[in-house]
mmCIF file of C-alpha atoms and ligand atoms in Angstrom:
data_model
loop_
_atom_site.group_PDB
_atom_site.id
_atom_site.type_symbol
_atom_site.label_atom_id
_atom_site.label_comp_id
_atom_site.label_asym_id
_atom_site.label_seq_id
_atom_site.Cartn_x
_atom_site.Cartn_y
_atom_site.Cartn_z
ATOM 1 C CA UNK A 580 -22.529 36.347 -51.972
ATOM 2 C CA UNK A 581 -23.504 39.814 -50.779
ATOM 3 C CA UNK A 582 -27.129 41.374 -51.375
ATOM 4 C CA UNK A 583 -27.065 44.860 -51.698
ATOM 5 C CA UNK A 584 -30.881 46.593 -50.517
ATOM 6 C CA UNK A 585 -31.315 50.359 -51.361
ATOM 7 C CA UNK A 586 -33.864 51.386 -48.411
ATOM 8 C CA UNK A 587 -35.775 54.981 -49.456
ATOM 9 C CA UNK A 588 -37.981 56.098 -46.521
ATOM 10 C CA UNK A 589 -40.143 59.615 -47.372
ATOM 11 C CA UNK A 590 -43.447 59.070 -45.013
ATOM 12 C CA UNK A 591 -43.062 62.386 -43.191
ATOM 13 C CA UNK A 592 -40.468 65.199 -42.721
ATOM 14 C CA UNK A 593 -37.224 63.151 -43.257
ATOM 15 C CA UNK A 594 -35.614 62.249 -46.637
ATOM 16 C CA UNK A 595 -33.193 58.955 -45.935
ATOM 17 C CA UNK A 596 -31.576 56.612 -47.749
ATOM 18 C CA UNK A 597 -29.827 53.380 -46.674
ATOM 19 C CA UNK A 598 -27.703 50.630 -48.063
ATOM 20 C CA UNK A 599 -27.482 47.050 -46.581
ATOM 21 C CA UNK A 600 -25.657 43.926 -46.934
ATOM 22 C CA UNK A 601 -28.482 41.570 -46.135
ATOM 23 C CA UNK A 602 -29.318 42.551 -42.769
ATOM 24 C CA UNK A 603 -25.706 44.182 -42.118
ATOM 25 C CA UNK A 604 -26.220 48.090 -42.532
ATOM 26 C CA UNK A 605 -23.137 49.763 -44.614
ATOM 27 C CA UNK A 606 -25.042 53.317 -44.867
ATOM 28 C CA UNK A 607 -27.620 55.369 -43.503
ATOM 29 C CA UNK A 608 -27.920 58.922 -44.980
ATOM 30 C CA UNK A 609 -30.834 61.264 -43.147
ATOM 31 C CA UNK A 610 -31.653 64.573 -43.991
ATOM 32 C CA UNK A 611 -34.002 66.580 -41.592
ATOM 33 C CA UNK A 612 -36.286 69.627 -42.895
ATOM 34 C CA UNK A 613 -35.621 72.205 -40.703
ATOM 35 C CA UNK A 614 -38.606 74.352 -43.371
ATOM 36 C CA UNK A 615 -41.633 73.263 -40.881
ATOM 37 C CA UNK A 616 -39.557 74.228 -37.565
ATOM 38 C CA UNK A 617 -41.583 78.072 -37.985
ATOM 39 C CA UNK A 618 -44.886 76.347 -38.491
ATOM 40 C CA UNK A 619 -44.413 74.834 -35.496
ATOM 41 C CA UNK A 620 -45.643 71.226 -37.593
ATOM 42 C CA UNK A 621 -45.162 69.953 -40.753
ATOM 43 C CA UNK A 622 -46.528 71.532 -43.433
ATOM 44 C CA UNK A 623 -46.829 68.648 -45.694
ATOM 45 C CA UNK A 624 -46.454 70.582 -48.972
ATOM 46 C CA UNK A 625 -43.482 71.929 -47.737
ATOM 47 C CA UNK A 626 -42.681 68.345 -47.169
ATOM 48 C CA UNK A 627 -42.866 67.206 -50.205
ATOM 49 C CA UNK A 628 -41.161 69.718 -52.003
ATOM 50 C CA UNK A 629 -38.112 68.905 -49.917
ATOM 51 C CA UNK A 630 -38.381 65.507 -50.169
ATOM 52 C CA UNK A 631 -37.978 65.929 -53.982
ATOM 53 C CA UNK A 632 -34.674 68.257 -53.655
ATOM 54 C CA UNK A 633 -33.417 66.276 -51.417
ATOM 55 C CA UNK A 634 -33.645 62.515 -52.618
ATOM 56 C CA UNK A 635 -31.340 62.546 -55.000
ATOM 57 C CA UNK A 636 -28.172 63.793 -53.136
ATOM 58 C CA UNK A 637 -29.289 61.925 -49.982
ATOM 59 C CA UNK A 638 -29.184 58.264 -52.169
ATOM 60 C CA UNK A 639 -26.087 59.021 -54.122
ATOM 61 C CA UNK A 640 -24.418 59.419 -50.625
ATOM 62 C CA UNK A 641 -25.732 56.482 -49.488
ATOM 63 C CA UNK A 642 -24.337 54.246 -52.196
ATOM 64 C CA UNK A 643 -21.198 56.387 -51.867
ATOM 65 C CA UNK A 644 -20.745 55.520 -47.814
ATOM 66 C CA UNK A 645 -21.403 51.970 -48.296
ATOM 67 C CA UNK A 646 -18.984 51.898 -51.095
ATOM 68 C CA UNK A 647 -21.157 50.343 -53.563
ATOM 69 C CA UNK A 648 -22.183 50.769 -57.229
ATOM 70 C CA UNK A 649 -26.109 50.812 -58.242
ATOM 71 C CA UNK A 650 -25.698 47.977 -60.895
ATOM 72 C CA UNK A 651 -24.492 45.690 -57.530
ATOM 73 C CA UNK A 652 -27.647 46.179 -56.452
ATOM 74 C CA UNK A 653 -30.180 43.388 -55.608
ATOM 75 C CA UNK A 654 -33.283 45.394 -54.782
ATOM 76 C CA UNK A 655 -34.795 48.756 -54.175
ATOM 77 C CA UNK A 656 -37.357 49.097 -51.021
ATOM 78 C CA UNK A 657 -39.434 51.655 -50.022
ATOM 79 C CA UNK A 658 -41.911 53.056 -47.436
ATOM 80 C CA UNK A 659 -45.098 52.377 -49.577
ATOM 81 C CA UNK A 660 -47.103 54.030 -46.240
ATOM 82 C CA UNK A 661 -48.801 54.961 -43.835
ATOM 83 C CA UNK A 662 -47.728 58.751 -44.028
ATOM 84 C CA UNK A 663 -48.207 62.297 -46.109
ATOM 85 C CA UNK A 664 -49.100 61.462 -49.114
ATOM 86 C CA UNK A 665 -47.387 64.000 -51.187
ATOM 87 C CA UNK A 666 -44.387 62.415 -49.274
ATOM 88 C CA UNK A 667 -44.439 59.060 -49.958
ATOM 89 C CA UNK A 668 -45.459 59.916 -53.690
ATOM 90 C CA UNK A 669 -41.954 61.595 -54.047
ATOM 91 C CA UNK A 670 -39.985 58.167 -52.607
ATOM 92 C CA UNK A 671 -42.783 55.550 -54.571
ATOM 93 C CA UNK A 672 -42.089 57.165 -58.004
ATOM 94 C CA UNK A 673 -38.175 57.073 -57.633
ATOM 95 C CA UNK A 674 -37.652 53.927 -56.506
ATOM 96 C CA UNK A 675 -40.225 52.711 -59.308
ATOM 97 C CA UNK A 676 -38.222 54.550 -62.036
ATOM 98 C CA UNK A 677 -34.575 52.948 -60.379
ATOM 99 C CA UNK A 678 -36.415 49.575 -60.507
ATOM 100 C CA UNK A 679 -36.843 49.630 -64.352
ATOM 101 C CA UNK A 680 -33.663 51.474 -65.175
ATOM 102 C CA UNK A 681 -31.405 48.652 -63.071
ATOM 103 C CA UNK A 682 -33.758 46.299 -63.661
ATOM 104 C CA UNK A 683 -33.731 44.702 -60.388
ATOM 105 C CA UNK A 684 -37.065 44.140 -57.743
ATOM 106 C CA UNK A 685 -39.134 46.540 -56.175
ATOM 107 C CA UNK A 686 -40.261 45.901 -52.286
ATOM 108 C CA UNK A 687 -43.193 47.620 -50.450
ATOM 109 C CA UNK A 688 -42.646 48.493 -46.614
ATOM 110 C CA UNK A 689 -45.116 49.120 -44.127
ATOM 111 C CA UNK A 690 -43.396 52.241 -42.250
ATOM 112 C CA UNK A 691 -44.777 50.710 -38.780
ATOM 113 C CA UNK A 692 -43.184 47.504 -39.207
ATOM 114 C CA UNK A 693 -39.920 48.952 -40.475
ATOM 115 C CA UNK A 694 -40.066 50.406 -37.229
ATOM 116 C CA UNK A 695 -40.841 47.434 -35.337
ATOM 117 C CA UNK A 696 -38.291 45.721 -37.719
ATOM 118 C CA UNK A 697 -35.285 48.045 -36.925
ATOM 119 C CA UNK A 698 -34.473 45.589 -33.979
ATOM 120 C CA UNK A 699 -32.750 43.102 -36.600
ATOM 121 C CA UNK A 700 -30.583 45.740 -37.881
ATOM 122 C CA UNK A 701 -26.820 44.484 -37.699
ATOM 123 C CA UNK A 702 -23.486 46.891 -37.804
ATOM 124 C CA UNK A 703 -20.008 45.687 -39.178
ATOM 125 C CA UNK A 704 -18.574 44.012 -36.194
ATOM 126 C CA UNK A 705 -20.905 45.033 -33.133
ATOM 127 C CA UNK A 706 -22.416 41.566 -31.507
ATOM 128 C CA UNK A 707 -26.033 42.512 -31.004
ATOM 129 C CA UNK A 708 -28.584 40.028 -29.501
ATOM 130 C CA UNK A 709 -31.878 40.313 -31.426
ATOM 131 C CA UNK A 710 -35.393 39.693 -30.400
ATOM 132 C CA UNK A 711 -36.694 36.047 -30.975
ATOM 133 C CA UNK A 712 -40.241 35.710 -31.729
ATOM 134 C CA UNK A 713 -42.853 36.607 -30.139
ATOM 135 C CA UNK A 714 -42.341 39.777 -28.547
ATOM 136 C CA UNK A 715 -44.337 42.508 -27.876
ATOM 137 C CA UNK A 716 -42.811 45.785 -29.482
ATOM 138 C CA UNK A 717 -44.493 49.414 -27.876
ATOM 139 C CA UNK A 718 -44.333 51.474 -31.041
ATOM 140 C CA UNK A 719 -44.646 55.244 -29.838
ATOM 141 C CA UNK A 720 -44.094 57.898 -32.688
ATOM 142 C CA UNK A 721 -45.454 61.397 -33.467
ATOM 143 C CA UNK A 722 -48.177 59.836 -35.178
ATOM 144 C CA UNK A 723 -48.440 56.178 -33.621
ATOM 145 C CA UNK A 724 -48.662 54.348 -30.068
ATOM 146 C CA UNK A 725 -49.414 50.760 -30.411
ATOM 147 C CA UNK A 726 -48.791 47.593 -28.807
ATOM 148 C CA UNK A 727 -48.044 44.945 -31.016
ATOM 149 C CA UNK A 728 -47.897 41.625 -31.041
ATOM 150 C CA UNK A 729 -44.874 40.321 -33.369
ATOM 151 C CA UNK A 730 -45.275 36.579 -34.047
ATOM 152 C CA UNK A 731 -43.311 36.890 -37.317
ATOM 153 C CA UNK A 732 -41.314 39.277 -39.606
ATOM 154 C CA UNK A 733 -44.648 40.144 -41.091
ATOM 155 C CA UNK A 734 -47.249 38.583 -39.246
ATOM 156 C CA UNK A 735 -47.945 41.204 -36.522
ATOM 157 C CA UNK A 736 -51.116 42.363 -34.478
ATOM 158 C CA UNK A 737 -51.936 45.421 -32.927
ATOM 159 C CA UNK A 738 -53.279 44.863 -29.289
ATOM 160 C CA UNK A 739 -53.410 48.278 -28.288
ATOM 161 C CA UNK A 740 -53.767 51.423 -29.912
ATOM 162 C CA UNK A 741 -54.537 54.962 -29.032
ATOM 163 C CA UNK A 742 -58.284 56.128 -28.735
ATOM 164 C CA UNK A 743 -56.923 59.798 -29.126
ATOM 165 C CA UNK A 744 -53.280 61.521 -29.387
ATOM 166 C CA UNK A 745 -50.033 59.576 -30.295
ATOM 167 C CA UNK A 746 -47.216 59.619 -27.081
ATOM 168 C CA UNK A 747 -45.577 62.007 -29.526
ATOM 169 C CA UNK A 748 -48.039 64.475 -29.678
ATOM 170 C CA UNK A 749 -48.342 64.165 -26.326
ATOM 171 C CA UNK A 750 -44.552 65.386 -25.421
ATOM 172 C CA UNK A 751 -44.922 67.704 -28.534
ATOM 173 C CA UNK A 752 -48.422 69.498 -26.997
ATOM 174 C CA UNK A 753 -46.924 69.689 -23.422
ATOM 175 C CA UNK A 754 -43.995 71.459 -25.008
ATOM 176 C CA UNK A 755 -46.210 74.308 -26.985
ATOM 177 C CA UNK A 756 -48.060 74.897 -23.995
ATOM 178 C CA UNK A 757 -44.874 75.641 -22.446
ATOM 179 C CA UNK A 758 -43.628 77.785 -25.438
ATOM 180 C CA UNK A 759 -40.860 75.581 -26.194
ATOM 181 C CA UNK A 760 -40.028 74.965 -29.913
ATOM 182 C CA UNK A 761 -41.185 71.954 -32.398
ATOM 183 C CA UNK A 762 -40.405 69.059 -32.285
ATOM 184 C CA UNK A 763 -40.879 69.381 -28.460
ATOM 185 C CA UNK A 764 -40.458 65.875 -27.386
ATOM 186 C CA UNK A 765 -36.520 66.031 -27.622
ATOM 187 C CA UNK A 766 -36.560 69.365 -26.102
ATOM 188 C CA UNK A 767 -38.642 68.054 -23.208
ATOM 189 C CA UNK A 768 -36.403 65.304 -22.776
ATOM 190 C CA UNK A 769 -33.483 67.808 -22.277
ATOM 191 C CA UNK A 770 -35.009 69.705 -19.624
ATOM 192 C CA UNK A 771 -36.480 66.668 -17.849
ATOM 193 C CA UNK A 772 -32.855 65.722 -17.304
ATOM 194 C CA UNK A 773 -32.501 69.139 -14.895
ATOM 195 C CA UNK A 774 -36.009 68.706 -13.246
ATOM 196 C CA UNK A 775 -37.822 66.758 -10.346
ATOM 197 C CA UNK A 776 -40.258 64.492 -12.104
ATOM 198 C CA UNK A 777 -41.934 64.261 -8.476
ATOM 199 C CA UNK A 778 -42.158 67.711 -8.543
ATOM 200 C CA UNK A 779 -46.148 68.091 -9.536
ATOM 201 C CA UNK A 780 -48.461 64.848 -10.132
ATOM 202 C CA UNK A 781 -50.694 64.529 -13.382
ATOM 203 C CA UNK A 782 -53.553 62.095 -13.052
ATOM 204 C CA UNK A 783 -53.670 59.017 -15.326
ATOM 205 C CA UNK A 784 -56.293 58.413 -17.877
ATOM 206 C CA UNK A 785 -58.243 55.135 -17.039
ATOM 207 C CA UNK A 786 -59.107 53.101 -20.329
ATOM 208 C CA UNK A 787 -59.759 49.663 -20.328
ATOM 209 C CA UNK A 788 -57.604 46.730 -22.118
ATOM 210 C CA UNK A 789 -54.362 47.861 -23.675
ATOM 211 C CA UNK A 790 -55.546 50.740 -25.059
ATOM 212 C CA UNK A 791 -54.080 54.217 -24.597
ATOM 213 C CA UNK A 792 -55.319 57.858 -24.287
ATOM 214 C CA UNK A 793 -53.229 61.270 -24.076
ATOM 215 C CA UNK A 794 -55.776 64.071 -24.661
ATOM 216 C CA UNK A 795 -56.656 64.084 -20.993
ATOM 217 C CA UNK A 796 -53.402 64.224 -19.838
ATOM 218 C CA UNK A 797 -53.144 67.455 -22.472
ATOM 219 C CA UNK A 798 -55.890 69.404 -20.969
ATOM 220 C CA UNK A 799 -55.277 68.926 -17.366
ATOM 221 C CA UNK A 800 -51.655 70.062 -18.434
ATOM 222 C CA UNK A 801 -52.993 73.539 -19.448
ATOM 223 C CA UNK A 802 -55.532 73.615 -16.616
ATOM 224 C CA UNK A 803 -52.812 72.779 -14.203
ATOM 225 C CA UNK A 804 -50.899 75.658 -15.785
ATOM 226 C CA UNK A 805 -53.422 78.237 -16.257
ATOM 227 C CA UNK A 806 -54.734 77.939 -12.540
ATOM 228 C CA UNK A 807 -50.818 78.608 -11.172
ATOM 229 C CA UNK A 808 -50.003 81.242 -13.655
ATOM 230 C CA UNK A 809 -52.829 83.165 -12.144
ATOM 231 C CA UNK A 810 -51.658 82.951 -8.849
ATOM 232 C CA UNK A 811 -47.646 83.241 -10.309
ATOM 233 C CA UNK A 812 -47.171 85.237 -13.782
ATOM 234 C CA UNK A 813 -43.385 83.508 -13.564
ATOM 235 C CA UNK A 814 -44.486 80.412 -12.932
ATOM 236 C CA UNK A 815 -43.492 78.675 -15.654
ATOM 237 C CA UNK A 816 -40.519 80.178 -16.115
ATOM 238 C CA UNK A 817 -39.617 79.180 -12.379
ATOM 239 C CA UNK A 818 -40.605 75.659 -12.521
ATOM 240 C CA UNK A 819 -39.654 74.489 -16.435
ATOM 241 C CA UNK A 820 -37.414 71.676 -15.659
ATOM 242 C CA UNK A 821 -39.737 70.569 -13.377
ATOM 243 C CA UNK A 822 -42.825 70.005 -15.653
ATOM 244 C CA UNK A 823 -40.846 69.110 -18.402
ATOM 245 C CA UNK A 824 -39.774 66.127 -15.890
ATOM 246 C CA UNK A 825 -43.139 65.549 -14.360
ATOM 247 C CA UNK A 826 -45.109 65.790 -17.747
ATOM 248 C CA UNK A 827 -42.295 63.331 -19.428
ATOM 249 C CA UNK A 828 -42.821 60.894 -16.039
ATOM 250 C CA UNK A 829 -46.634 60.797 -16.374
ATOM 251 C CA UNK A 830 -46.090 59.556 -20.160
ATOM 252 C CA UNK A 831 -43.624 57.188 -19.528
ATOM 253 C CA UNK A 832 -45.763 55.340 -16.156
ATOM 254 C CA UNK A 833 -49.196 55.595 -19.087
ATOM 255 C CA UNK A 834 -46.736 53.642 -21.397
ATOM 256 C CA UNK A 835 -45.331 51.050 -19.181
ATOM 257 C CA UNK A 836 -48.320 50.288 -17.282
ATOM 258 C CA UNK A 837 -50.005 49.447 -20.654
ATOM 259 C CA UNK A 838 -46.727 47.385 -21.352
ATOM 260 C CA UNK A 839 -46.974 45.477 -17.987
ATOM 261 C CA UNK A 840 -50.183 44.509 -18.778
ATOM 262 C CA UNK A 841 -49.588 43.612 -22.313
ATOM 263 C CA UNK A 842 -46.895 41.477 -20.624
ATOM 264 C CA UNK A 843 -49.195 39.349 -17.886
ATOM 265 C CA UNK A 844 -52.208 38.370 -19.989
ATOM 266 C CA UNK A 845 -49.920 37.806 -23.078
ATOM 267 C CA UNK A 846 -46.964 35.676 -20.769
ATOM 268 C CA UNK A 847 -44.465 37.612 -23.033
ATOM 269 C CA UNK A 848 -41.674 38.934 -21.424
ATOM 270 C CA UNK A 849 -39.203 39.575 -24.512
ATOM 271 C CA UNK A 850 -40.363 43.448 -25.131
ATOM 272 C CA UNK A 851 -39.194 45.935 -27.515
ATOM 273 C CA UNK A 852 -39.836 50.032 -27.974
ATOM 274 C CA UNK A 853 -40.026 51.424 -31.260
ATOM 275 C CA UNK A 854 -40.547 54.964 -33.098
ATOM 276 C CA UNK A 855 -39.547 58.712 -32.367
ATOM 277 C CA UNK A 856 -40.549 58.911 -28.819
ATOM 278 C CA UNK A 857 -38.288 55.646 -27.741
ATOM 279 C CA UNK A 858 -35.390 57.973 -28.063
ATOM 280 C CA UNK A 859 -37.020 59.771 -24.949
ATOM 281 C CA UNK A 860 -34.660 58.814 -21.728
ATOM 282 C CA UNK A 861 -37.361 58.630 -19.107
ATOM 283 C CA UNK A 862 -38.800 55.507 -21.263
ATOM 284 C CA UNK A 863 -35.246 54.041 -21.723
ATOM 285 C CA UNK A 864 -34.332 54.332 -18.227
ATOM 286 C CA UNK A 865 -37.966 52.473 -17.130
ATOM 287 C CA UNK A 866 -37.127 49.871 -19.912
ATOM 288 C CA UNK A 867 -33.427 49.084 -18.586
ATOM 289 C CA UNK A 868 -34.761 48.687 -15.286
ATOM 290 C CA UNK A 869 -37.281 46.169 -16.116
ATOM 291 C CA UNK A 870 -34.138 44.381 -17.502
ATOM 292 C CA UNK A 871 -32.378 44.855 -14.328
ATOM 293 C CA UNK A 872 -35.170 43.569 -12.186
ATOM 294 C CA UNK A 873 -35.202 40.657 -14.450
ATOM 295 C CA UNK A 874 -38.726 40.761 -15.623
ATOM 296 C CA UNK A 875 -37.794 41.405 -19.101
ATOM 297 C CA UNK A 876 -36.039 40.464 -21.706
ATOM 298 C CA UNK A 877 -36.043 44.138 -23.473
ATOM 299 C CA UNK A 878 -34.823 45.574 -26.974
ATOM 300 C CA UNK A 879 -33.750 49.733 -26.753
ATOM 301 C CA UNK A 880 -32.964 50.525 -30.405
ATOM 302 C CA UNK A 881 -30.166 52.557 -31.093
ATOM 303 C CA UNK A 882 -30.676 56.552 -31.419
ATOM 304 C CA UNK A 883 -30.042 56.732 -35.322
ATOM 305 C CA UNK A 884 -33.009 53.871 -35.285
ATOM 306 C CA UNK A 885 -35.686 55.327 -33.605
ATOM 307 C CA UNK A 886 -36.707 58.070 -35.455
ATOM 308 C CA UNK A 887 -37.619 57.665 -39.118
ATOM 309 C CA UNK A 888 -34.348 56.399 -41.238
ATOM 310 C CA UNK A 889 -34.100 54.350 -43.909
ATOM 311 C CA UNK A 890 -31.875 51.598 -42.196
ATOM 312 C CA UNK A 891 -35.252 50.061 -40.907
ATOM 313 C CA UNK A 892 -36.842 49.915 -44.324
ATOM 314 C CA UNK A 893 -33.816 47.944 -46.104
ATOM 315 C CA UNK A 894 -33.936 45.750 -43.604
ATOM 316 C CA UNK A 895 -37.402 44.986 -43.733
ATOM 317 C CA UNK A 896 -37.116 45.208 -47.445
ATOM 318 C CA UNK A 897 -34.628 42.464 -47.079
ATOM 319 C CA UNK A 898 -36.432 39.937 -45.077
ATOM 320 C CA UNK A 899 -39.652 40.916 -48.274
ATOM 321 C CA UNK A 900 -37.068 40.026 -50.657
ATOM 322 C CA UNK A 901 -35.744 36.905 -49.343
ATOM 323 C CA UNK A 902 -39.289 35.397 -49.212
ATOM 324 C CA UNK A 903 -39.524 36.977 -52.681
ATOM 325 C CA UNK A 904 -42.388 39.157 -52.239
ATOM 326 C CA UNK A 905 -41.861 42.086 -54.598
ATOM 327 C CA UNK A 906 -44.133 44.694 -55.451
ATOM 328 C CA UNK A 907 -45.177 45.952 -59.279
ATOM 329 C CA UNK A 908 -45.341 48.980 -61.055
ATOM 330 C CA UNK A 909 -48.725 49.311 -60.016
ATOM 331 C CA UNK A 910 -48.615 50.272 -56.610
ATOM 332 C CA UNK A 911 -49.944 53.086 -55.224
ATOM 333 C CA UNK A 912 -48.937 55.062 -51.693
ATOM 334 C CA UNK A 913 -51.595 54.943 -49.106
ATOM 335 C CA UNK A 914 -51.607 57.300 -46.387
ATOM 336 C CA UNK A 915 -53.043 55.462 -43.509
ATOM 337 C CA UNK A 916 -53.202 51.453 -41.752
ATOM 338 C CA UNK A 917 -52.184 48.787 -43.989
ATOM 339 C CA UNK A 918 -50.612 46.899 -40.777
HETATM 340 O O1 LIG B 1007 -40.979 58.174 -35.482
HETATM 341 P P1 LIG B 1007 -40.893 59.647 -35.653
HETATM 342 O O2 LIG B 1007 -39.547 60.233 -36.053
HETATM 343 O O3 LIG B 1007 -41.887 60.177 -36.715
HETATM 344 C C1 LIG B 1007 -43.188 59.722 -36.810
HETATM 345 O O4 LIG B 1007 -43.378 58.695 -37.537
HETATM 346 O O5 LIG B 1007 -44.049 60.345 -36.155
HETATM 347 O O6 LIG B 1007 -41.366 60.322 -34.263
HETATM 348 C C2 LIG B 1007 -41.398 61.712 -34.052
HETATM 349 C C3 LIG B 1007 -41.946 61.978 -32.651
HETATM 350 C C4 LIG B 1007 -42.187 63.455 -32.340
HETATM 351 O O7 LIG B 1007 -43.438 63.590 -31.719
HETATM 352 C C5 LIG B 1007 -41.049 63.803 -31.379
HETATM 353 O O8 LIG B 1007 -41.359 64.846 -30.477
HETATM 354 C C6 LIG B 1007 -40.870 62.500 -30.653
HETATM 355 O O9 LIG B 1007 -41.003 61.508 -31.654
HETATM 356 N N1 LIG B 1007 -39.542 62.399 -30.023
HETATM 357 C C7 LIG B 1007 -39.347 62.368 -28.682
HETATM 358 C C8 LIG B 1007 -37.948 62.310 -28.472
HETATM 359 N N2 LIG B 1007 -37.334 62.309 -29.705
HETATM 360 C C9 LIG B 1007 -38.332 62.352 -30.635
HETATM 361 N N3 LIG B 1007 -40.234 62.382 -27.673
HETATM 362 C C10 LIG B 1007 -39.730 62.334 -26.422
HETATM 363 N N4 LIG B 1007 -38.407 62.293 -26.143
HETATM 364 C C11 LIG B 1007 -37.481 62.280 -27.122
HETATM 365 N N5 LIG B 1007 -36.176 62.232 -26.833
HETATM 366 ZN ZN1 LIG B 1008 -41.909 56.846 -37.976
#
């Protein structure tokens, strides 16, 4: 008998709706505000707003695509937090209200372990090989970079963490310093591709355990750039590929050295990346050749899954449901941890 989940993610700056079968995905609707692009962030009013013009539309296409009718389905799911408040406010309150009118559970997600989660996410007729527990999933966002430690669907632990700056903001700070637009981490990606990432060497930040740190890296990045453009007014210009592809290298060795570690004193060596910045190619290309070296066993999600969608929350909503752990009316957003 089919299960029909409504996922409705609103953390940040992207309204999405999904609909699965179980763990099968039949829809996946994202829209992307393009209103914070000229504030060079988000502007989390702004955010809100849209996420209230835009919620409507974006879930009536979802049930549309997958072909199915409300009343089929089994339960609603939604990113309870961490995020923008004003955001998740706009997502809580409607799937609360299309709880009582179809009368059908309500499921809290943790956005970070939807994220994590996103690996069991199966598509009509594509053989996929999912990650068996435990693994160790790198979660790397605009707001995030964490190692985790997945022994269950929810029974995770955080074994490294950031002291400073998400990976993210990392890319995305590089990026305004070079004057290219926000997001920058995509864009920096793109001209990576045409650069020498041995070009110019940044030096590593050296923090003990599994922890991470990116502010460094930041200001030795303008340094770097302030001390050539003196000498060179067109530096930058001249060289762009080439720190896009040396910046984007430096960030990808921090992150995989923290992973190899993670790896030795845990003995895992099924690994998965997670979140915005596992879209980035430089850290896709490092994973697949761990895979090809044979040292790991490792898990690239698909583009549409690693930045925010609503896909990850169904299915994570799913696995809540089946163990019937539903949320009440009661339940408030919160804006940061609850991992
Ligand atoms: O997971 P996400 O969509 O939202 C958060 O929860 O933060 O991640 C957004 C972050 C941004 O910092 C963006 O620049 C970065 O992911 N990002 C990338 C790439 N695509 C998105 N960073 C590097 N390379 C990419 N291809
Ligand atoms: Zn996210």
């Amino acid at each position: 008998m089919p299960q029909y989940i409504l996922g409705i993610e609103s953390s940040c700056d992207d309204t999405s709706a999904a609909v699965l079968n179980q763990t099968v995905m039949l829809s996946n609707v994202i829209a992307s505000q393009k209103v914070h692009q000229e504030f060079g962030g988000v502007v989390p009013e702004l955010a809100s707003r849209a996420h209230q013009q835009n919620i409507i539309p974006v879930i009536d296409l979802a049930l549309k695509n997958a072909n199915v009718r409300k009343d089929e389905l089994s339960a609603i799911a939604f990113t309870r937090g961490p995020g923008l408040l004003g955001s998740l406010l706009v997502g809580t309150s409607f799937a609360k209200s299309f709880s009582i009118g179809l009368g059908i559970p309500l499921v809290e997600v943790n956005h970070l372990q939807a994220h994590i989660l996103s690996h069991f996410i199966l598509r009509p007729g594509i053989e996929k090989q999912i990650p068996e527990f435990p693994f160790l999933c790198l979660t790397v966002s605009g707001g995030h970079t964490q190692i985790v430690l997945v022994k269950d669907f929810f029974q995770m632990e955080i074994i490294g963490n950031t002291i400073d700056d998400a990976a993210g903001e990392a890319f995305d700070k590089a990026a305004k310093i070079l004057g290219l637009p926000y997001p920058g981490g995509p864009v920096v990606d793109k001209l990576a591709k045409e650069g020498n990432p041995d070009a110019f060497r940044f030096s590593k930040p050296n923090i003990p355990g599994l922890d991470f740190s990116f502010s460094g890296l930041k200001t030795s990045f303008l340094y770097f750039l302030r001390d050539h453009l003196k000498k060179d007014p067109l530096f930058m210009e001249t060289h762009m590929n080439d720190l896009c592809a040396s910046i984007q290298r430096t960030i990808v060795e921090i992150l995989i050295d923290k992973l190899e570690k993670a790896s030795r004193e845990t003995g895992i060596t099924q690994i998965a990346i997670a979140g915005g910045v596992s879209a980035n190619s430089g850290l896709r290309t490092a994973m697949e050749k761990k895979q090809a070296e044979g040292k790991w066993n490792v898990f690239i999600p698909e583009f549409q899954f690693t930045t925010d969608n609503a896909a990850m929350i169904a299915v994570a909503g799913f696995f809540k449901f089946k163990a019937g752990e539903f949320a009440d009316q009661s339940m408030t957003p919160y804006s940061r941890g609850g991992m």
